[in-house]
C-alpha cells in the first residue's frame, strides 16, 4: 500500500503497515470470494491468507517507494483534481499489473482453473484500497507541508522582528547622545563646574545603555534606577525646572524595554515649556500591567522635529518585545503615556 509522501518528510508509518497489511490481506479475499472453492477446514484456506497478506505487503511497499517520487506537482491547493488524477494513474501503473500477476499466481500455485471474474474483482478492490490509503497519506503530507510552511513563515517573521528590534535599539544610542552632547555644549559655556558633573552623570547613564543594548527587557527596578540617574542630568541642566515623582516601591515581578521610562520623560521635556517658577512635574505610577508617565501640558510654540521619534521608536519596541503598543492619552490638559509591562507569575509548588 502507498505512502505518497515527500521522502524528506516521511512519517513513522510502521504501526499502520503492521496493522493494515494483514487486514487488507484477509478482508479483500473474503469480500471477493477468492477462496470460495476451498473448504474452510483445509490448511490451504488458511495458507491463502498468508499469500494474500504477502500480496498486500508487496503492493504497500512498492507504492510506498514509488509514489513519493511524484513530487509536489501538481499543487494540492491550486489543482486538487489534477493531483488526485495523477495519484490514481501512478498508483494504478504499479498496482494493477502487480496485483493481477500475484492473484493469478494463487490459482497457478493451487493448480485450479483461474476465475477471471474473481481476479478482476480482487484486483479492482485492491486498487480502490490502494487509492484510499494513498489519499490518506497525501492528506497527512498536505497537513505537514502546510504546518512546515507556517513554521517557516513564523521563523521568518520572528527573524524580521528581531532585526527590527535590533535596529530600533541601535537608534537609542545616537538619539540619546545627540541630546546629551547638545546639553553638555551649552553647560560648558554657561557653567564649567556643572558641565563636569554632567559629564560624570552622563557616563553612569550611558553605561546602563551599553549594558542593556542587547536585551529586549529589563527588570523595572533597574529601569527606575536608570531614570533616576537620567533625572540627575535634567536637574544639572534645568535646576528646579523639572520635577520627577517616582513611587517608593517598584514591582519586583515586572519587566520593561530598556530606556522606556527615560524616553517618556524626555518626550515630556521636549514638548513642554517650564521654568524654576513653573516647573514641569512628571509623575510615574504603576497601574496593573502598565506604568503610567503623566504630566500637565504646557505646549511649546515650536516643537522640535525629532520630538515624536522617541515615542514612535518606543511604541515599535514595545510591540516587538511585548506584543503590545504604548497607550497615549492627550486630553483634559494632561499628556499620559502608558508603557506595557511584562508580569512574571510566580509558580506555586504543591507540597
Tab-separated table of C-alpha atoms in Angstrom:
chain	number	residue	atom	x	y	z
A	1	UNK	CA	0.000	0.000	0.000
A	2	UNK	CA	1.240	3.536	-0.670
A	3	UNK	CA	2.664	6.337	1.239
A	4	UNK	CA	2.522	9.343	-1.073
A	5	UNK	CA	4.982	11.398	0.921
A	6	UNK	CA	7.975	13.551	0.205
A	7	UNK	CA	10.912	11.347	1.270
A	8	UNK	CA	12.295	14.219	3.307
A	9	UNK	CA	9.055	14.386	5.294
A	10	UNK	CA	8.233	10.763	5.968
A	11	UNK	CA	6.139	9.867	8.938
A	12	UNK	CA	6.593	6.772	11.031
A	13	UNK	CA	4.004	4.539	9.336
A	14	UNK	CA	5.202	1.255	10.831
A	15	UNK	CA	2.171	0.853	13.136
A	16	UNK	CA	-0.187	1.453	10.184
A	17	UNK	CA	1.637	-1.058	7.986
A	18	UNK	CA	1.786	-3.613	10.780
A	19	UNK	CA	-1.981	-3.387	11.311
A	20	UNK	CA	-3.423	-2.808	7.858
A	21	UNK	CA	-1.190	-5.082	5.778
A	22	UNK	CA	-2.792	-8.238	7.297
A	23	UNK	CA	-6.203	-6.527	7.500
A	24	UNK	CA	-6.271	-5.966	3.738
A	25	UNK	CA	-4.703	-9.387	3.184
A	26	UNK	CA	-7.623	-11.047	4.995
A	27	UNK	CA	-10.531	-8.735	4.149
A	28	UNK	CA	-10.149	-8.473	0.364
A	29	UNK	CA	-10.162	-12.228	-0.435
A	30	UNK	CA	-13.108	-12.735	1.911
A	31	UNK	CA	-15.086	-9.965	0.173
A	32	UNK	CA	-14.281	-11.123	-3.381
A	33	UNK	CA	-14.598	-14.876	-2.662
A	34	UNK	CA	-11.080	-15.706	-3.744
A	35	UNK	CA	-11.098	-18.846	-1.555
A	36	UNK	CA	-14.721	-19.827	-2.077
A	37	UNK	CA	-13.828	-23.139	-3.740
A	38	UNK	CA	-11.571	-24.166	-0.846
A	39	UNK	CA	-13.120	-25.750	2.285
A	40	UNK	CA	-12.640	-23.695	5.419
A	41	UNK	CA	-11.167	-26.683	7.258
A	42	UNK	CA	-8.499	-27.101	4.602
A	43	UNK	CA	-4.971	-25.957	5.512
A	44	UNK	CA	-4.822	-24.387	2.061
A	45	UNK	CA	-7.633	-21.983	3.062
A	46	UNK	CA	-5.537	-20.550	5.889
A	47	UNK	CA	-2.316	-20.616	3.887
A	48	UNK	CA	-4.150	-18.496	1.339
A	49	UNK	CA	-4.408	-15.672	3.846
A	50	UNK	CA	-0.648	-15.754	4.264
A	51	UNK	CA	-0.322	-15.447	0.498
A	52	UNK	CA	-2.780	-12.529	0.190
A	53	UNK	CA	-1.100	-10.809	3.124
A	54	UNK	CA	2.121	-11.168	1.163
A	55	UNK	CA	0.383	-9.528	-1.830
A	56	UNK	CA	-0.763	-6.701	0.432
A	57	UNK	CA	2.812	-6.258	1.684
A	58	UNK	CA	4.274	-6.172	-1.852
A	59	UNK	CA	1.733	-3.591	-3.044
A	60	UNK	CA	2.136	-1.419	0.050
A	61	UNK	CA	5.930	-1.391	-0.132
A	62	UNK	CA	6.024	-0.835	-3.885
A	63	UNK	CA	3.664	2.127	-3.775
A	64	UNK	CA	5.421	3.406	-0.680
A	65	UNK	CA	8.615	3.599	-2.694
A	66	UNK	CA	7.175	4.898	-5.983
A	67	UNK	CA	4.531	7.440	-5.009
A	68	UNK	CA	6.793	9.896	-3.152
A	69	UNK	CA	8.624	10.365	-6.436
A	70	UNK	CA	5.626	12.208	-7.887
A	71	UNK	CA	6.902	15.274	-6.014
A	72	UNK	CA	4.814	18.302	-5.102
A	73	UNK	CA	3.318	18.949	-8.552
A	74	UNK	CA	0.503	19.440	-9.326
A	75	UNK	CA	0.000	21.515	-6.210
A	76	UNK	CA	-2.767	20.281	-3.906
A	77	UNK	CA	-4.086	23.771	-3.189
A	78	UNK	CA	-4.062	25.016	-6.784
A	79	UNK	CA	-5.041	21.865	-8.692
A	80	UNK	CA	-6.586	19.267	-6.341
A	81	UNK	CA	-8.377	17.475	-9.192
A	82	UNK	CA	-5.178	17.091	-11.218
A	83	UNK	CA	-3.316	15.933	-8.110
A	84	UNK	CA	-5.881	13.170	-7.478
A	85	UNK	CA	-5.797	12.145	-11.147
A	86	UNK	CA	-2.001	11.885	-11.148
A	87	UNK	CA	-2.134	9.954	-7.882
A	88	UNK	CA	-4.661	7.492	-9.323
A	89	UNK	CA	-2.742	6.994	-12.559
A	90	UNK	CA	0.644	6.484	-10.928
A	91	UNK	CA	-0.672	4.090	-8.298
A	92	UNK	CA	-2.566	2.144	-10.982
A	93	UNK	CA	0.520	1.722	-13.165
A	94	UNK	CA	2.114	-0.334	-10.416
A	95	UNK	CA	-0.861	-1.796	-8.576
A	96	UNK	CA	-2.991	-3.183	-11.428
A	97	UNK	CA	-0.358	-5.314	-13.224
A	98	UNK	CA	1.331	-6.413	-9.994
A	99	UNK	CA	-1.932	-7.386	-8.323
A	100	UNK	CA	-3.138	-9.196	-11.456
A	101	UNK	CA	0.012	-11.311	-11.689
A	102	UNK	CA	0.049	-12.152	-7.970
A	103	UNK	CA	-3.653	-13.016	-7.754
A	104	UNK	CA	-3.368	-15.146	-10.880
A	105	UNK	CA	-0.360	-16.784	-9.202
A	106	UNK	CA	-2.676	-18.038	-6.449
A	107	UNK	CA	-4.634	-20.121	-8.962
A	108	UNK	CA	-1.390	-21.341	-10.508
A	109	UNK	CA	0.040	-22.367	-7.128
A	110	UNK	CA	-3.138	-24.226	-6.170
A	111	UNK	CA	-3.436	-25.841	-9.626
A	112	UNK	CA	-7.002	-24.593	-10.045
A	113	UNK	CA	-8.515	-23.020	-13.158
A	114	UNK	CA	-8.273	-19.204	-12.967
A	115	UNK	CA	-11.566	-17.463	-12.268
A	116	UNK	CA	-11.149	-14.191	-14.161
A	117	UNK	CA	-14.262	-12.680	-12.620
A	118	UNK	CA	-12.805	-13.188	-9.151
A	119	UNK	CA	-9.401	-11.968	-10.334
A	120	UNK	CA	-10.923	-8.773	-11.747
A	121	UNK	CA	-12.957	-8.038	-8.610
A	122	UNK	CA	-9.976	-8.754	-6.338
A	123	UNK	CA	-7.652	-6.513	-8.374
A	124	UNK	CA	-10.276	-3.753	-8.571
A	125	UNK	CA	-10.946	-3.820	-4.817
A	126	UNK	CA	-7.211	-3.834	-4.195
A	127	UNK	CA	-6.792	-0.744	-6.403
A	128	UNK	CA	-9.579	1.034	-4.516
A	129	UNK	CA	-7.881	0.222	-1.209
A	130	UNK	CA	-4.557	1.427	-2.604
A	131	UNK	CA	-6.071	4.722	-3.747
A	132	UNK	CA	-7.848	5.240	-0.419
A	133	UNK	CA	-4.679	4.701	1.601
A	134	UNK	CA	-2.644	6.800	-0.867
A	135	UNK	CA	-5.107	9.647	-0.470
A	136	UNK	CA	-4.901	9.318	3.322
A	137	UNK	CA	-1.135	9.651	3.240
A	138	UNK	CA	-1.334	12.530	0.780
A	139	UNK	CA	-3.670	14.292	3.218
A	140	UNK	CA	-1.148	13.762	6.013
A	141	UNK	CA	1.541	15.085	3.667
A	142	UNK	CA	-0.536	18.178	2.884
A	143	UNK	CA	-1.164	18.897	6.573
A	144	UNK	CA	2.516	18.519	7.395
A	145	UNK	CA	3.536	20.613	4.412
A	146	UNK	CA	1.264	23.461	5.464
A	147	UNK	CA	2.448	23.183	9.049
A	148	UNK	CA	6.034	23.327	7.832
A	149	UNK	CA	5.240	26.367	5.671
A	150	UNK	CA	3.564	28.077	8.608
A	151	UNK	CA	6.536	27.306	10.855
A	152	UNK	CA	8.933	28.648	8.228
A	153	UNK	CA	6.797	31.799	7.908
A	154	UNK	CA	6.777	32.277	11.676
A	155	UNK	CA	10.544	31.825	11.788
A	156	UNK	CA	10.986	34.430	9.051
A	157	UNK	CA	8.635	36.819	10.862
A	158	UNK	CA	10.462	36.225	14.147
A	159	UNK	CA	13.811	36.890	12.493
A	160	UNK	CA	12.378	40.014	10.890
A	161	UNK	CA	11.031	41.206	14.243
A	162	UNK	CA	14.367	40.551	15.917
A	163	UNK	CA	16.154	42.500	13.189
A	164	UNK	CA	13.704	45.386	13.541
A	165	UNK	CA	14.103	45.365	17.301
A	166	UNK	CA	17.885	45.362	16.993
A	167	UNK	CA	17.654	48.295	14.589
A	168	UNK	CA	15.410	50.205	16.992
A	169	UNK	CA	17.779	49.532	19.884
A	170	UNK	CA	20.639	50.874	17.797
A	171	UNK	CA	18.711	54.131	17.338
A	172	UNK	CA	18.680	54.775	21.100
A	173	UNK	CA	22.402	55.459	21.309
A	174	UNK	CA	22.837	58.230	18.706
A	175	UNK	CA	19.483	59.810	19.596
A	176	UNK	CA	20.331	59.925	23.294
A	177	UNK	CA	23.901	61.043	22.770
A	178	UNK	CA	22.895	63.817	20.370
A	179	UNK	CA	20.623	65.372	23.020
A	180	UNK	CA	23.156	64.972	25.824
A	181	UNK	CA	26.040	66.422	23.821
A	182	UNK	CA	23.944	69.446	22.926
A	183	UNK	CA	23.223	69.944	26.608
A	184	UNK	CA	26.889	69.473	27.548
A	185	UNK	CA	27.973	72.047	24.968
A	186	UNK	CA	25.587	74.573	26.475
A	187	UNK	CA	26.707	73.892	30.047
A	188	UNK	CA	30.392	74.117	29.116
A	189	UNK	CA	29.892	77.734	28.120
A	190	UNK	CA	27.499	78.669	30.943
A	191	UNK	CA	28.872	76.724	33.940
A	192	UNK	CA	32.011	74.574	33.510
A	193	UNK	CA	31.686	73.067	37.004
A	194	UNK	CA	28.182	71.830	36.303
A	195	UNK	CA	29.384	70.605	32.918
A	196	UNK	CA	31.906	68.389	34.730
A	197	UNK	CA	29.184	66.975	36.996
A	198	UNK	CA	27.023	66.459	33.922
A	199	UNK	CA	29.821	64.515	32.217
A	200	UNK	CA	30.216	62.189	35.225
A	201	UNK	CA	26.458	61.614	35.428
A	202	UNK	CA	26.300	61.066	31.677
A	203	UNK	CA	28.941	58.350	31.943
A	204	UNK	CA	26.816	56.487	34.520
A	205	UNK	CA	23.704	56.812	32.377
A	206	UNK	CA	25.413	55.726	29.178
A	207	UNK	CA	26.963	52.761	30.951
A	208	UNK	CA	23.431	51.473	31.550
A	209	UNK	CA	22.509	51.944	27.892
A	210	UNK	CA	25.572	49.972	26.776
A	211	UNK	CA	24.851	47.233	29.317
A	212	UNK	CA	21.251	46.760	28.200
A	213	UNK	CA	21.516	47.390	24.464
A	214	UNK	CA	21.325	43.664	23.609
A	215	UNK	CA	18.385	42.990	25.945
A	216	UNK	CA	14.743	43.195	24.931
A	217	UNK	CA	13.509	43.656	28.502
A	218	UNK	CA	14.987	44.673	31.844
A	219	UNK	CA	13.606	44.453	35.386
A	220	UNK	CA	11.567	47.522	36.293
A	221	UNK	CA	13.752	48.209	39.327
A	222	UNK	CA	16.815	48.571	37.068
A	223	UNK	CA	14.895	50.929	34.804
A	224	UNK	CA	13.805	53.038	37.784
A	225	UNK	CA	17.419	53.366	38.962
A	226	UNK	CA	18.397	54.387	35.444
A	227	UNK	CA	15.698	57.045	35.137
A	228	UNK	CA	16.789	58.479	38.485
A	229	UNK	CA	20.293	58.898	37.071
A	230	UNK	CA	18.868	60.441	33.920
A	231	UNK	CA	16.804	62.814	36.034
A	232	UNK	CA	20.020	63.971	37.685
A	233	UNK	CA	21.181	65.081	34.224
A	234	UNK	CA	17.997	67.074	33.789
A	235	UNK	CA	18.498	68.693	37.199
A	236	UNK	CA	22.020	69.713	36.251
A	237	UNK	CA	20.704	71.404	33.127
A	238	UNK	CA	17.382	72.835	34.261
A	239	UNK	CA	17.860	73.174	38.034
A	240	UNK	CA	14.364	73.142	39.530
A	241	UNK	CA	12.613	73.378	36.168
A	242	UNK	CA	11.778	69.673	36.053
A	243	UNK	CA	10.399	67.585	38.894
A	244	UNK	CA	10.092	63.794	38.733
A	245	UNK	CA	7.751	61.937	41.049
A	246	UNK	CA	8.598	58.234	41.411
A	247	UNK	CA	6.771	55.734	43.640
A	248	UNK	CA	8.761	54.473	46.588
A	249	UNK	CA	8.327	50.833	45.554
A	250	UNK	CA	8.719	49.304	42.112
A	251	UNK	CA	7.121	45.967	41.202
A	252	UNK	CA	9.509	43.054	41.631
A	253	UNK	CA	7.777	40.819	39.108
A	254	UNK	CA	7.735	43.111	36.070
A	255	UNK	CA	9.993	43.879	33.117
A	256	UNK	CA	10.044	46.725	30.611
A	257	UNK	CA	12.025	47.632	27.463
A	258	UNK	CA	15.269	49.376	28.443
A	259	UNK	CA	15.214	53.201	28.442
A	260	UNK	CA	11.389	53.196	28.175
A	261	UNK	CA	10.839	55.475	31.183
A	262	UNK	CA	13.680	57.735	30.086
A	263	UNK	CA	12.110	58.091	26.623
A	264	UNK	CA	8.733	59.058	28.092
A	265	UNK	CA	10.380	61.571	30.438
A	266	UNK	CA	12.488	63.010	27.629
A	267	UNK	CA	9.348	63.359	25.485
A	268	UNK	CA	7.669	65.448	28.211
A	269	UNK	CA	10.697	67.731	28.458
A	270	UNK	CA	10.806	68.272	24.695
A	271	UNK	CA	7.131	69.113	24.309
A	272	UNK	CA	6.560	71.479	27.230
A	273	UNK	CA	7.674	74.843	28.477
A	274	UNK	CA	8.815	75.117	32.103
A	275	UNK	CA	10.899	77.156	34.488
A	276	UNK	CA	12.015	77.126	38.116
A	277	UNK	CA	8.954	79.240	38.958
A	278	UNK	CA	6.619	76.987	36.991
A	279	UNK	CA	8.276	73.567	36.888
A	280	UNK	CA	7.296	70.626	34.713
A	281	UNK	CA	6.063	67.885	37.055
A	282	UNK	CA	6.251	64.370	35.645
A	283	UNK	CA	4.730	61.548	37.678
A	284	UNK	CA	5.317	57.824	37.314
A	285	UNK	CA	2.715	55.396	38.645
A	286	UNK	CA	2.228	51.632	38.482
A	287	UNK	CA	-1.222	50.658	37.225
A	288	UNK	CA	-1.925	46.970	36.691
A	289	UNK	CA	0.051	45.714	33.714
A	290	UNK	CA	1.472	49.093	32.734
A	291	UNK	CA	3.455	52.003	34.093
A	292	UNK	CA	1.920	55.432	33.512
A	293	UNK	CA	4.035	58.535	32.869
A	294	UNK	CA	1.911	61.679	33.205
A	295	UNK	CA	2.482	65.442	33.019
A	296	UNK	CA	0.434	68.622	32.775
A	297	UNK	CA	0.643	70.127	29.306
A	298	UNK	CA	2.329	73.470	28.676
A	299	UNK	CA	2.987	73.172	24.941
A	300	UNK	CA	5.947	74.922	23.395
A	301	UNK	CA	5.211	77.245	20.480
A	302	UNK	CA	7.512	75.177	18.282
A	303	UNK	CA	8.132	71.518	18.992
A	304	UNK	CA	11.469	70.054	17.817
A	305	UNK	CA	11.145	67.948	14.659
A	306	UNK	CA	12.601	64.945	16.458
A	307	UNK	CA	10.169	65.115	19.354
A	308	UNK	CA	7.946	62.321	18.070
A	309	UNK	CA	10.797	59.984	17.096
A	310	UNK	CA	11.347	58.707	20.627
A	311	UNK	CA	7.726	57.673	21.229
A	312	UNK	CA	7.426	56.062	17.781
A	313	UNK	CA	10.597	54.106	18.444
A	314	UNK	CA	9.363	53.121	21.897
A	315	UNK	CA	5.976	52.039	20.529
A	316	UNK	CA	7.641	49.758	17.978
A	317	UNK	CA	9.960	48.278	20.593
A	318	UNK	CA	7.004	47.509	22.898
A	319	UNK	CA	5.098	45.886	20.027
A	320	UNK	CA	8.058	43.680	19.158
A	321	UNK	CA	9.108	42.819	22.715
A	322	UNK	CA	5.710	42.575	24.412
A	323	UNK	CA	3.221	42.319	21.523
A	324	UNK	CA	1.532	45.419	22.946
A	325	UNK	CA	1.710	49.078	21.897
A	326	UNK	CA	2.158	52.006	24.212
A	327	UNK	CA	-1.001	53.876	25.240
A	328	UNK	CA	-1.089	57.635	24.656
A	329	UNK	CA	-3.789	59.882	26.109
A	330	UNK	CA	-3.819	63.605	25.366
A	331	UNK	CA	-6.783	65.324	26.989
A	332	UNK	CA	-8.010	67.483	29.903
A	333	UNK	CA	-4.766	69.415	29.961
A	334	UNK	CA	-2.652	66.311	30.615
A	335	UNK	CA	-0.450	64.104	28.495
A	336	UNK	CA	-0.181	60.484	29.549
A	337	UNK	CA	1.889	57.590	28.236
A	338	UNK	CA	1.080	54.045	29.354
A	339	UNK	CA	4.050	51.698	28.974
A	340	UNK	CA	3.194	47.978	28.954
A	341	UNK	CA	4.849	45.706	31.490
A	342	UNK	CA	5.581	42.025	31.331
A	343	UNK	CA	4.493	40.393	34.554
A	344	UNK	CA	6.152	37.176	35.775
A	345	UNK	CA	3.696	34.961	37.625
A	346	UNK	CA	5.305	33.008	40.440
A	347	UNK	CA	4.740	29.279	40.238
A	348	UNK	CA	3.098	27.631	43.230
A	349	UNK	CA	4.684	24.320	44.090
A	350	UNK	CA	2.351	21.843	45.738
A	351	UNK	CA	3.696	20.139	48.819
